Coordinates of C-alpha atoms and ligand atoms in Angstrom, one line a residue:
Chain A
M29 CA -5.5 -57.7 -34.3
A30 CA -6.8 -54.7 -32.4
M31 CA -7.7 -55.5 -28.8
I32 CA -9.9 -52.5 -28.5
E33 CA -11.5 -50.5 -31.3
F34 CA -13.9 -47.6 -31.2
K35 CA -15.6 -46.7 -34.4
N36 CA -17.7 -43.5 -34.4
V37 CA -18.8 -44.2 -30.8
E38 CA -21.3 -41.8 -29.2
K39 CA -22.3 -41.7 -25.6
Y40 CA -25.1 -39.7 -23.9
Y41 CA -26.1 -39.2 -20.2
G42 CA -29.7 -38.1 -20.8
D43 CA -29.3 -35.0 -23.0
F44 CA -25.7 -34.6 -22.2
H45 CA -23.3 -35.6 -25.0
A46 CA -20.5 -37.3 -23.1
L47 CA -18.6 -38.8 -25.9
T48 CA -18.6 -37.5 -29.5
N49 CA -17.5 -39.5 -32.5
I50 CA -14.8 -41.5 -30.8
N51 CA -12.4 -43.4 -33.1
L52 CA -9.6 -45.2 -31.4
K53 CA -7.7 -48.4 -32.1
I54 CA -5.5 -50.0 -29.4
E55 CA -3.5 -53.0 -30.5
S56 CA -2.9 -56.1 -28.4
G57 CA 0.0 -55.5 -26.1
E58 CA 0.0 -51.7 -26.4
T59 CA 0.1 -49.3 -23.4
V60 CA -2.0 -46.2 -24.0
V61 CA -2.3 -43.3 -21.6
L62 CA -5.5 -41.2 -21.7
I63 CA -5.2 -37.6 -20.4
G64 CA -7.4 -34.5 -20.4
P65 CA -9.0 -31.9 -18.2
S66 CA -11.5 -32.8 -15.5
G67 CA -14.9 -33.6 -17.0
S68 CA -13.5 -34.3 -20.5
G69 CA -14.9 -37.8 -20.5
K70 CA -11.8 -40.0 -19.7
S71 CA -13.6 -42.1 -17.1
T72 CA -16.7 -42.3 -19.3
L73 CA -14.5 -43.6 -22.2
I74 CA -12.5 -46.1 -20.2
R75 CA -15.7 -47.4 -18.5
T76 CA -17.3 -48.2 -21.8
V77 CA -14.5 -50.6 -22.6
N78 CA -15.7 -53.1 -20.0
G79 CA -19.4 -52.2 -20.3
L80 CA -19.7 -50.3 -17.1
E81 CA -21.2 -47.6 -19.3
T82 CA -23.3 -48.3 -22.4
V83 CA -22.7 -46.6 -25.7
E84 CA -25.4 -45.3 -27.9
G85 CA -23.9 -45.2 -31.3
G86 CA -21.2 -46.7 -33.5
E87 CA -19.2 -49.8 -32.8
L88 CA -17.0 -50.7 -29.9
I89 CA -15.1 -53.9 -30.5
V90 CA -13.3 -55.4 -27.5
N91 CA -11.7 -58.8 -27.8
D92 CA -13.7 -59.4 -31.0
Q93 CA -17.1 -58.6 -29.5
D94 CA -19.2 -55.5 -30.1
L95 CA -20.2 -53.8 -26.9
A96 CA -22.6 -51.5 -28.8
N97 CA -24.7 -54.6 -29.5
K98 CA -27.1 -55.1 -26.6
K99 CA -26.9 -58.9 -27.0
T100 CA -23.2 -59.0 -26.2
D101 CA -22.5 -60.9 -23.0
M102 CA -20.7 -58.3 -20.7
N103 CA -19.5 -61.0 -18.4
R104 CA -17.5 -62.6 -21.2
I105 CA -15.8 -59.3 -21.9
R106 CA -15.1 -58.7 -18.3
K107 CA -13.4 -62.1 -18.0
N108 CA -10.8 -60.8 -20.3
V109 CA -10.7 -57.1 -19.4
G110 CA -9.8 -56.1 -15.8
M111 CA -10.2 -52.8 -14.2
V112 CA -8.4 -50.9 -11.5
F113 CA -10.3 -48.0 -9.9
Q114 CA -9.3 -44.7 -8.2
H115 CA -10.9 -45.8 -5.0
F116 CA -9.7 -49.5 -5.2
N117 CA -13.2 -51.1 -4.6
L118 CA -11.7 -54.0 -2.8
Y119 CA -14.3 -56.4 -1.2
E120 CA -14.5 -55.0 2.3
N121 CA -15.9 -58.3 3.7
K122 CA -13.1 -60.4 2.3
T123 CA -9.4 -60.9 3.2
V124 CA -6.8 -59.9 0.7
L125 CA -6.4 -63.5 -0.5
E126 CA -10.1 -64.0 -0.8
N127 CA -10.3 -60.7 -2.8
I128 CA -7.9 -62.1 -5.3
M129 CA -9.3 -65.7 -5.4
L130 CA -13.1 -65.0 -5.5
A131 CA -13.5 -64.2 -9.2
P132 CA -11.2 -66.9 -10.5
R133 CA -13.1 -69.4 -8.3
L134 CA -16.6 -68.3 -9.3
V135 CA -16.0 -67.2 -12.9
L136 CA -13.1 -69.4 -14.1
K137 CA -13.8 -72.3 -11.8
R138 CA -10.1 -72.5 -11.0
N139 CA -9.4 -75.2 -8.5
K140 CA -8.4 -74.3 -4.9
S141 CA -4.8 -75.2 -4.8
E142 CA -4.0 -73.6 -8.2
N143 CA -6.0 -70.6 -7.2
E144 CA -4.1 -70.1 -4.0
K145 CA -0.7 -70.6 -5.7
I146 CA -1.5 -68.0 -8.3
A147 CA -2.9 -65.6 -5.7
Q148 CA 0.2 -65.9 -3.5
A149 CA 2.5 -65.4 -6.5
L150 CA 0.6 -62.3 -7.5
L151 CA 0.8 -60.9 -3.9
A152 CA 4.6 -61.5 -3.9
K153 CA 4.8 -59.7 -7.3
V154 CA 3.1 -56.6 -5.9
G155 CA 5.2 -56.8 -2.7
L156 CA 2.5 -57.8 -0.3
A157 CA 3.3 -61.5 0.3
D158 CA 2.7 -61.1 4.0
K159 CA -0.7 -59.4 3.7
G160 CA -2.8 -62.3 2.5
N161 CA -4.9 -62.6 5.6
S162 CA -5.4 -58.9 6.2
Y163 CA -8.7 -57.2 5.5
P164 CA -8.8 -54.1 3.2
K165 CA -9.4 -51.8 6.1
Q166 CA -6.1 -52.8 7.6
L167 CA -4.2 -51.7 4.6
S168 CA -2.8 -48.3 3.4
G169 CA -4.1 -46.8 0.2
G170 CA -1.0 -47.8 -1.8
Q171 CA -1.3 -51.4 -0.5
K172 CA -5.0 -51.5 -1.3
Q173 CA -4.3 -50.4 -4.9
R174 CA -1.6 -53.1 -5.3
V175 CA -4.0 -55.7 -4.0
A176 CA -6.6 -54.4 -6.5
I177 CA -4.1 -54.8 -9.3
A178 CA -3.3 -58.3 -8.2
R179 CA -7.0 -59.1 -8.1
S180 CA -7.4 -58.0 -11.7
L181 CA -4.3 -59.9 -12.8
A182 CA -5.6 -63.1 -11.2
M183 CA -8.2 -63.4 -13.9
K184 CA -5.3 -63.5 -16.4
P185 CA -6.9 -60.7 -18.5
K186 CA -5.8 -59.7 -22.0
A187 CA -6.3 -56.1 -21.2
L188 CA -6.3 -53.9 -18.1
L189 CA -8.0 -50.6 -17.6
F190 CA -6.8 -48.1 -15.0
D191 CA -8.9 -45.1 -14.0
E192 CA -6.6 -42.7 -12.1
P193 CA -5.1 -45.5 -10.0
T194 CA -2.9 -43.1 -8.0
S195 CA -5.1 -40.1 -7.6
A196 CA -6.4 -41.1 -4.2
L197 CA -3.0 -41.9 -2.8
D198 CA -0.5 -40.1 -0.6
P199 CA 2.5 -39.0 -2.6
E200 CA 4.9 -41.4 -1.0
M201 CA 2.6 -44.4 -2.0
I202 CA 2.4 -43.4 -5.7
G203 CA 5.8 -44.8 -6.7
D204 CA 5.0 -48.3 -5.5
V205 CA 1.9 -48.5 -7.5
L206 CA 3.4 -47.0 -10.6
N207 CA 6.3 -49.5 -10.4
V208 CA 3.9 -52.4 -10.3
M209 CA 2.1 -50.9 -13.4
K210 CA 5.4 -50.5 -15.2
D211 CA 6.2 -54.1 -14.5
I212 CA 2.9 -55.1 -16.0
A213 CA 3.4 -52.9 -19.1
K214 CA 6.7 -54.8 -19.8
D215 CA 4.6 -57.9 -20.5
S216 CA 4.3 -57.7 -24.3
D217 CA 0.9 -59.5 -24.4
M218 CA -0.9 -57.2 -21.9
T219 CA -2.9 -54.3 -23.4
M220 CA -3.2 -51.3 -21.0
L221 CA -5.4 -48.3 -21.1
V222 CA -4.5 -45.8 -18.3
V223 CA -6.2 -42.6 -17.3
T224 CA -3.6 -40.7 -15.2
H225 CA -2.1 -37.4 -14.4
E226 CA 1.3 -38.9 -13.8
M227 CA 3.1 -37.5 -16.8
G228 CA 6.4 -39.2 -15.8
F229 CA 4.7 -42.6 -16.1
A230 CA 3.1 -41.6 -19.5
K231 CA 6.5 -40.4 -20.9
Q232 CA 8.3 -43.5 -19.7
V233 CA 5.9 -46.3 -20.3
A234 CA 3.2 -45.3 -22.8
D235 CA 3.4 -46.2 -26.4
R236 CA 0.8 -43.6 -27.2
V237 CA -0.9 -40.7 -25.5
I238 CA -4.5 -39.8 -26.2
F239 CA -5.7 -36.3 -25.3
M240 CA -9.4 -35.7 -24.7
D241 CA -11.4 -32.6 -24.2
S242 CA -15.2 -32.1 -24.0
G243 CA -15.9 -35.7 -24.9
K244 CA -13.7 -35.7 -28.0
I245 CA -10.3 -37.1 -28.8
L246 CA -8.2 -34.1 -29.9
E247 CA -4.9 -35.8 -30.2
D248 CA -3.6 -39.3 -30.5
A249 CA 0.2 -39.5 -30.9
P250 CA 3.2 -41.6 -29.9
S251 CA 4.3 -40.7 -26.4
A252 CA 7.6 -39.0 -27.3
Q253 CA 6.0 -37.0 -30.1
F254 CA 3.1 -35.9 -27.9
F255 CA 5.3 -34.6 -25.1
D256 CA 8.0 -33.0 -27.3
N257 CA 5.6 -31.4 -29.7
P258 CA 1.9 -31.5 -29.0
K259 CA -0.1 -30.3 -32.0
E260 CA -3.4 -29.2 -30.5
P261 CA -3.3 -25.8 -28.7
R262 CA -5.6 -27.3 -26.0
A263 CA -3.2 -30.1 -25.4
K264 CA -0.3 -27.7 -25.2
Q265 CA -2.1 -25.6 -22.7
F266 CA -3.1 -28.7 -20.7
L267 CA 0.5 -30.0 -20.7
S268 CA 2.0 -26.7 -19.5
Q269 CA -0.5 -26.7 -16.7
V270 CA 0.1 -30.2 -15.4
L271 CA 3.9 -30.1 -15.9
N272 CA 4.3 -26.8 -14.1
H273 CA 3.0 -27.9 -10.8
Chain B
M7 CA -49.3 -66.1 40.0
I8 CA -47.6 -69.3 40.9
N9 CA -51.0 -70.9 41.3
I10 CA -52.1 -69.9 37.9
L11 CA -48.9 -71.2 36.4
Q12 CA -49.1 -74.5 38.3
N13 CA -52.8 -75.1 37.5
H14 CA -52.5 -74.3 33.8
L15 CA -48.9 -75.2 33.1
S16 CA -49.8 -77.6 30.2
E17 CA -51.9 -74.9 28.4
F18 CA -49.2 -72.3 28.9
I19 CA -46.5 -74.6 27.7
S20 CA -48.5 -75.7 24.6
G21 CA -49.3 -72.0 23.8
F22 CA -45.6 -71.1 24.3
G23 CA -44.7 -73.9 21.9
I24 CA -47.1 -72.7 19.2
T25 CA -45.9 -69.1 19.6
L26 CA -42.3 -70.3 19.3
L27 CA -43.1 -72.5 16.3
S28 CA -45.1 -69.8 14.5
S29 CA -42.5 -67.2 15.2
V30 CA -39.6 -69.3 13.9
I31 CA -41.4 -70.3 10.7
A32 CA -42.6 -66.7 10.1
L33 CA -39.1 -65.3 10.9
V34 CA -37.4 -67.6 8.3
L35 CA -40.1 -67.0 5.7
S36 CA -40.2 -63.2 6.2
L37 CA -36.4 -63.0 6.1
V38 CA -36.3 -65.0 2.8
L39 CA -39.2 -63.1 1.3
G40 CA -38.0 -59.7 2.6
T41 CA -34.5 -60.3 1.1
I42 CA -35.9 -61.3 -2.2
F43 CA -38.1 -58.2 -2.5
A44 CA -35.3 -56.0 -1.2
I45 CA -33.1 -57.3 -4.1
M46 CA -36.0 -56.9 -6.6
E47 CA -36.1 -53.3 -5.5
V48 CA -32.5 -52.6 -6.6
V49 CA -32.3 -54.7 -9.8
P50 CA -32.0 -52.9 -13.1
N51 CA -35.2 -54.5 -14.3
K52 CA -38.1 -52.0 -13.9
G53 CA -40.8 -54.6 -13.9
A54 CA -39.3 -56.3 -10.9
R55 CA -38.9 -53.1 -9.1
V56 CA -42.6 -52.2 -9.6
I57 CA -43.8 -55.6 -8.4
A58 CA -41.6 -55.4 -5.3
R59 CA -42.9 -51.9 -4.6
I60 CA -46.5 -52.9 -4.9
Y61 CA -45.9 -56.0 -2.6
I62 CA -44.2 -53.9 0.0
E63 CA -46.7 -51.1 0.0
I64 CA -49.6 -53.5 0.3
F65 CA -48.3 -55.6 3.2
R66 CA -46.8 -52.9 5.3
N67 CA -49.8 -50.5 5.0
I68 CA -52.6 -52.9 6.0
P69 CA -53.0 -54.0 9.7
L70 CA -51.6 -57.4 10.4
L71 CA -54.9 -58.6 11.7
V72 CA -56.6 -57.8 8.4
I73 CA -54.0 -59.7 6.5
T74 CA -54.4 -62.7 8.8
M75 CA -58.2 -62.5 8.7
F76 CA -58.0 -62.5 4.9
F77 CA -56.2 -65.8 4.9
Y78 CA -58.4 -67.2 7.7
V79 CA -61.7 -66.2 6.1
V80 CA -61.2 -65.9 2.4
V81 CA -58.2 -67.9 1.2
T82 CA -59.2 -70.8 3.4
K83 CA -62.2 -71.3 1.1
I84 CA -59.8 -72.2 -1.7
F85 CA -56.9 -73.8 0.3
A86 CA -58.3 -74.9 3.7
M87 CA -56.0 -73.9 6.5
S88 CA -55.9 -73.8 10.2
G89 CA -55.8 -70.6 12.3
L90 CA -52.2 -71.3 13.0
T91 CA -51.3 -71.5 9.4
A92 CA -53.3 -68.4 8.4
G93 CA -51.8 -66.5 11.3
T94 CA -48.3 -67.6 10.5
I95 CA -48.6 -66.7 6.8
G96 CA -50.1 -63.3 7.7
L97 CA -47.2 -62.7 10.1
A98 CA -44.6 -63.7 7.6
L99 CA -46.0 -61.5 4.8
Y100 CA -46.6 -58.5 7.0
T101 CA -43.1 -58.7 8.5
S102 CA -41.4 -59.4 5.1
A103 CA -42.5 -56.0 3.9
F104 CA -40.7 -54.3 6.8
I105 CA -37.7 -56.6 6.4
A106 CA -37.6 -55.8 2.7
E107 CA -37.4 -52.1 3.5
T108 CA -34.7 -52.7 6.1
V109 CA -32.6 -54.9 3.9
R110 CA -33.0 -52.5 0.9
A111 CA -31.7 -49.7 3.1
G112 CA -28.7 -51.9 3.9
I113 CA -28.0 -52.6 0.3
L114 CA -28.1 -48.9 -0.6
A115 CA -25.8 -48.2 2.3
V116 CA -23.1 -50.4 0.9
D117 CA -20.7 -48.3 -1.2
S118 CA -21.7 -48.7 -4.9
G119 CA -18.0 -49.3 -5.6
Q120 CA -18.4 -52.8 -4.1
M121 CA -20.9 -53.8 -6.8
E122 CA -18.9 -52.1 -9.5
G123 CA -15.6 -53.7 -8.5
A124 CA -17.3 -57.1 -8.4
R125 CA -18.9 -56.6 -11.9
A126 CA -15.6 -55.4 -13.3
N127 CA -13.9 -58.4 -11.8
G128 CA -16.2 -60.7 -13.8
L129 CA -18.9 -61.6 -11.3
T130 CA -22.5 -61.6 -12.4
F131 CA -25.0 -59.3 -10.7
W132 CA -26.3 -62.2 -8.6
Q133 CA -22.8 -63.4 -7.6
A134 CA -21.9 -59.8 -6.6
M135 CA -25.0 -59.6 -4.5
Q136 CA -24.5 -63.0 -2.8
Y137 CA -20.8 -62.8 -2.0
I138 CA -20.1 -59.1 -1.6
V139 CA -23.1 -56.7 -1.3
L140 CA -25.6 -58.7 0.9
P141 CA -23.1 -59.8 3.5
Q142 CA -22.1 -56.2 4.0
A143 CA -25.8 -55.0 3.9
F144 CA -26.9 -57.5 6.5
K145 CA -24.1 -56.5 8.8
I146 CA -25.2 -52.9 8.6
V147 CA -28.9 -53.7 9.3
I148 CA -28.5 -56.1 12.2
P149 CA -29.9 -53.7 14.8
P150 CA -33.1 -52.8 12.9
L151 CA -33.5 -56.4 11.8
G152 CA -33.4 -57.4 15.5
N153 CA -36.3 -54.9 16.1
Q154 CA -38.3 -56.5 13.3
F155 CA -37.7 -60.0 14.7
I156 CA -38.8 -58.9 18.2
N157 CA -41.9 -57.2 16.7
L158 CA -42.6 -60.4 14.9
V159 CA -42.6 -62.5 18.1
K160 CA -45.0 -60.0 19.8
N161 CA -47.2 -59.7 16.7
S162 CA -47.6 -63.5 16.7
S163 CA -50.3 -62.7 19.4
T164 CA -52.7 -62.0 16.5
L165 CA -52.9 -65.8 16.2
A166 CA -55.2 -65.6 19.2
F167 CA -57.9 -63.9 17.0
V168 CA -58.0 -66.8 14.6
A169 CA -57.9 -69.7 17.1
G170 CA -54.2 -70.2 16.7
F171 CA -53.8 -71.9 20.1
D172 CA -50.8 -69.7 20.8
L173 CA -49.7 -68.2 24.0
M174 CA -52.1 -65.2 23.8
Y175 CA -55.0 -67.5 23.0
Q176 CA -54.3 -69.7 25.9
G177 CA -53.9 -66.7 28.2
N178 CA -57.3 -65.4 27.0
E179 CA -58.9 -68.8 27.7
I180 CA -57.3 -69.1 31.2
A181 CA -58.2 -65.5 32.1
S182 CA -61.8 -66.0 31.1
T183 CA -62.2 -69.2 33.1
T184 CA -60.3 -68.2 36.2
F185 CA -61.1 -64.5 36.2
D186 CA -57.5 -64.0 37.5
T187 CA -56.8 -61.6 34.6
I188 CA -53.8 -59.8 36.1
N189 CA -51.8 -62.8 37.1
T190 CA -52.6 -64.7 33.9
Y191 CA -51.3 -61.9 31.6
I192 CA -48.2 -61.4 33.8
V193 CA -47.4 -65.1 33.2
V194 CA -48.1 -64.6 29.5
G195 CA -45.8 -61.6 29.4
I196 CA -43.0 -63.6 31.1
F197 CA -43.3 -66.3 28.5
Y198 CA -43.0 -63.7 25.7
L199 CA -39.9 -62.4 27.4
I200 CA -38.4 -65.9 27.4
I201 CA -38.4 -65.7 23.6
T202 CA -37.7 -62.0 23.0
L203 CA -34.9 -61.3 25.6
P204 CA -32.5 -64.1 24.3
L205 CA -33.4 -63.0 20.7
S206 CA -32.5 -59.4 21.5
Y207 CA -29.3 -60.5 23.3
Y208 CA -28.3 -62.7 20.4
M209 CA -28.8 -59.9 17.9
R210 CA -26.5 -57.6 20.0
Y211 CA -24.0 -60.4 20.2
L212 CA -24.0 -60.8 16.4
E213 CA -23.7 -57.1 16.0
K214 CA -20.6 -57.0 18.2
K215 CA -19.1 -60.2 16.7
L216 CA -19.4 -59.0 13.1
A217 CA -18.3 -55.4 13.8
Ligands
ATP26 N1 -23.6 -40.9 -14.5 C1 -23.5 -39.7 -15.1 N2 -24.7 -39.0 -15.3 C2 -24.6 -37.8 -15.9 N3 -23.5 -37.2 -16.3 C3 -22.3 -37.8 -16.1 C4 -22.3 -39.1 -15.5 N4 -21.0 -39.5 -15.4 C5 -20.3 -38.5 -15.9 N5 -21.1 -37.4 -16.3 C6 -20.6 -36.2 -17.0 O1 -19.9 -36.6 -18.1 C7 -18.8 -35.7 -18.3 C8 -17.5 -36.5 -18.3 O2 -17.3 -37.1 -17.0 P1 -16.1 -38.1 -16.8 O3 -16.3 -38.6 -15.4 O4 -16.0 -39.1 -17.8 O5 -14.9 -37.1 -16.8 P2 -13.3 -37.3 -16.5 O6 -12.6 -36.8 -17.7 O7 -13.1 -38.7 -16.0 O8 -13.1 -36.2 -15.3 P3 -12.2 -36.4 -14.0 O9 -10.8 -36.0 -14.4 O10 -12.7 -35.3 -13.1 O11 -12.4 -37.7 -13.4 C9 -18.8 -34.7 -17.1 O12 -19.4 -33.5 -17.5 C10 -19.7 -35.4 -16.1 O13 -20.4 -34.5 -15.3
MG27 MG1 -12.6 -39.5 -14.1

């Protein structure tokens, strides 16, 4: 059963055609990396999956519900689909533990002791067991991003979306975050869609690589095949650019 | 000055009490109303935004005294009300328009990533507002809110025009019977300071504490 399926999806910002005829199927448990030049529509595409952007045409089935249908309850989708942002978006007025526990408490009505136990375990998993009572502004970028990942995981989602999770980080912080993501990808039930420029991560972890340009998907191939022998000239060119610097 | 205060202590105290009562009620009401209209201004629903805009533009662009008179003279024909009530309602509505603008500015000053993060995390718009955006917005606007509160206390002197029996009303009465205008209004001014100075100090304290 596909976790995420785009069927002829169209997206406009006013007159601007941001996504053109997107067809994409991501099976439950798959890890898919989405790459492409700046402005190609990667963020737009990933943000449609949890309804942060609406779609104007086609069908977008996520966890058996159609997001193209205006009647679909976005909150129900978001319970099952977490998202990690480039700029973390941690709650600035809450401690690390409160950040992780808020949505499970409000949305899932998880009881306090269980909530705390799960939150502590997740903090340990991302290597921040001692930071529970810190506020976001007291953390480094890499630590913030790991908290953001823990916050998403606390909802026990079926799928996780990552939009350039390491692009705002100092180089020495990137490894820690990627390691946490690799760990999550090992979980065979977790579906992951990742926008990233980290080609090492894509090669090592992704089952498939999607290459986008100008709002269209130009190539969709198993990771090894994509990196060894990209078919599209635009993808070849893009790869030579990102791999040579 | 001491004479005026001694001879008319009970009037001053009763006026002070009314001013304090009216100010506290109007402050709470205007904060609640102002926050509601501030949120209405930022919700996705266009109808709500238009309603909030109309409300705010009406009440912040008409003199307070006119609003109060409207309740004291017109509305009272349908719902009978005292000068105190009319004055307090006028004060609350008038101030709520300014508070709405202040709180709205605070909401807009909170990074949009906070709302987005909360929504992506599964919170509803209202939960995100309540737990994440509003607490941060209020923290940002404590200094201008403090100004609004202080203005509110001073503006409560409009009650004097509608027989509200507030501090200003009592002062006017005492001045017109004793002809000791200067001393009377000095005492009145001091009584206002007894409310506004601690209020101003408290807002500063809050600002520091939450920083
Ligand atoms: N809210 C918006 N309103 C109008 N146009 C937008 C909006 N968001 C994105 N766009 C446009 O849509 C196109 C795709 O943007 P998007 O952010 O999806 O690209 P991207 O592939 O994520 O780029 P980057 O690598 O720089 O993050 C761009 O041309 C952008 O200017
Ligand atoms: Mg982007």
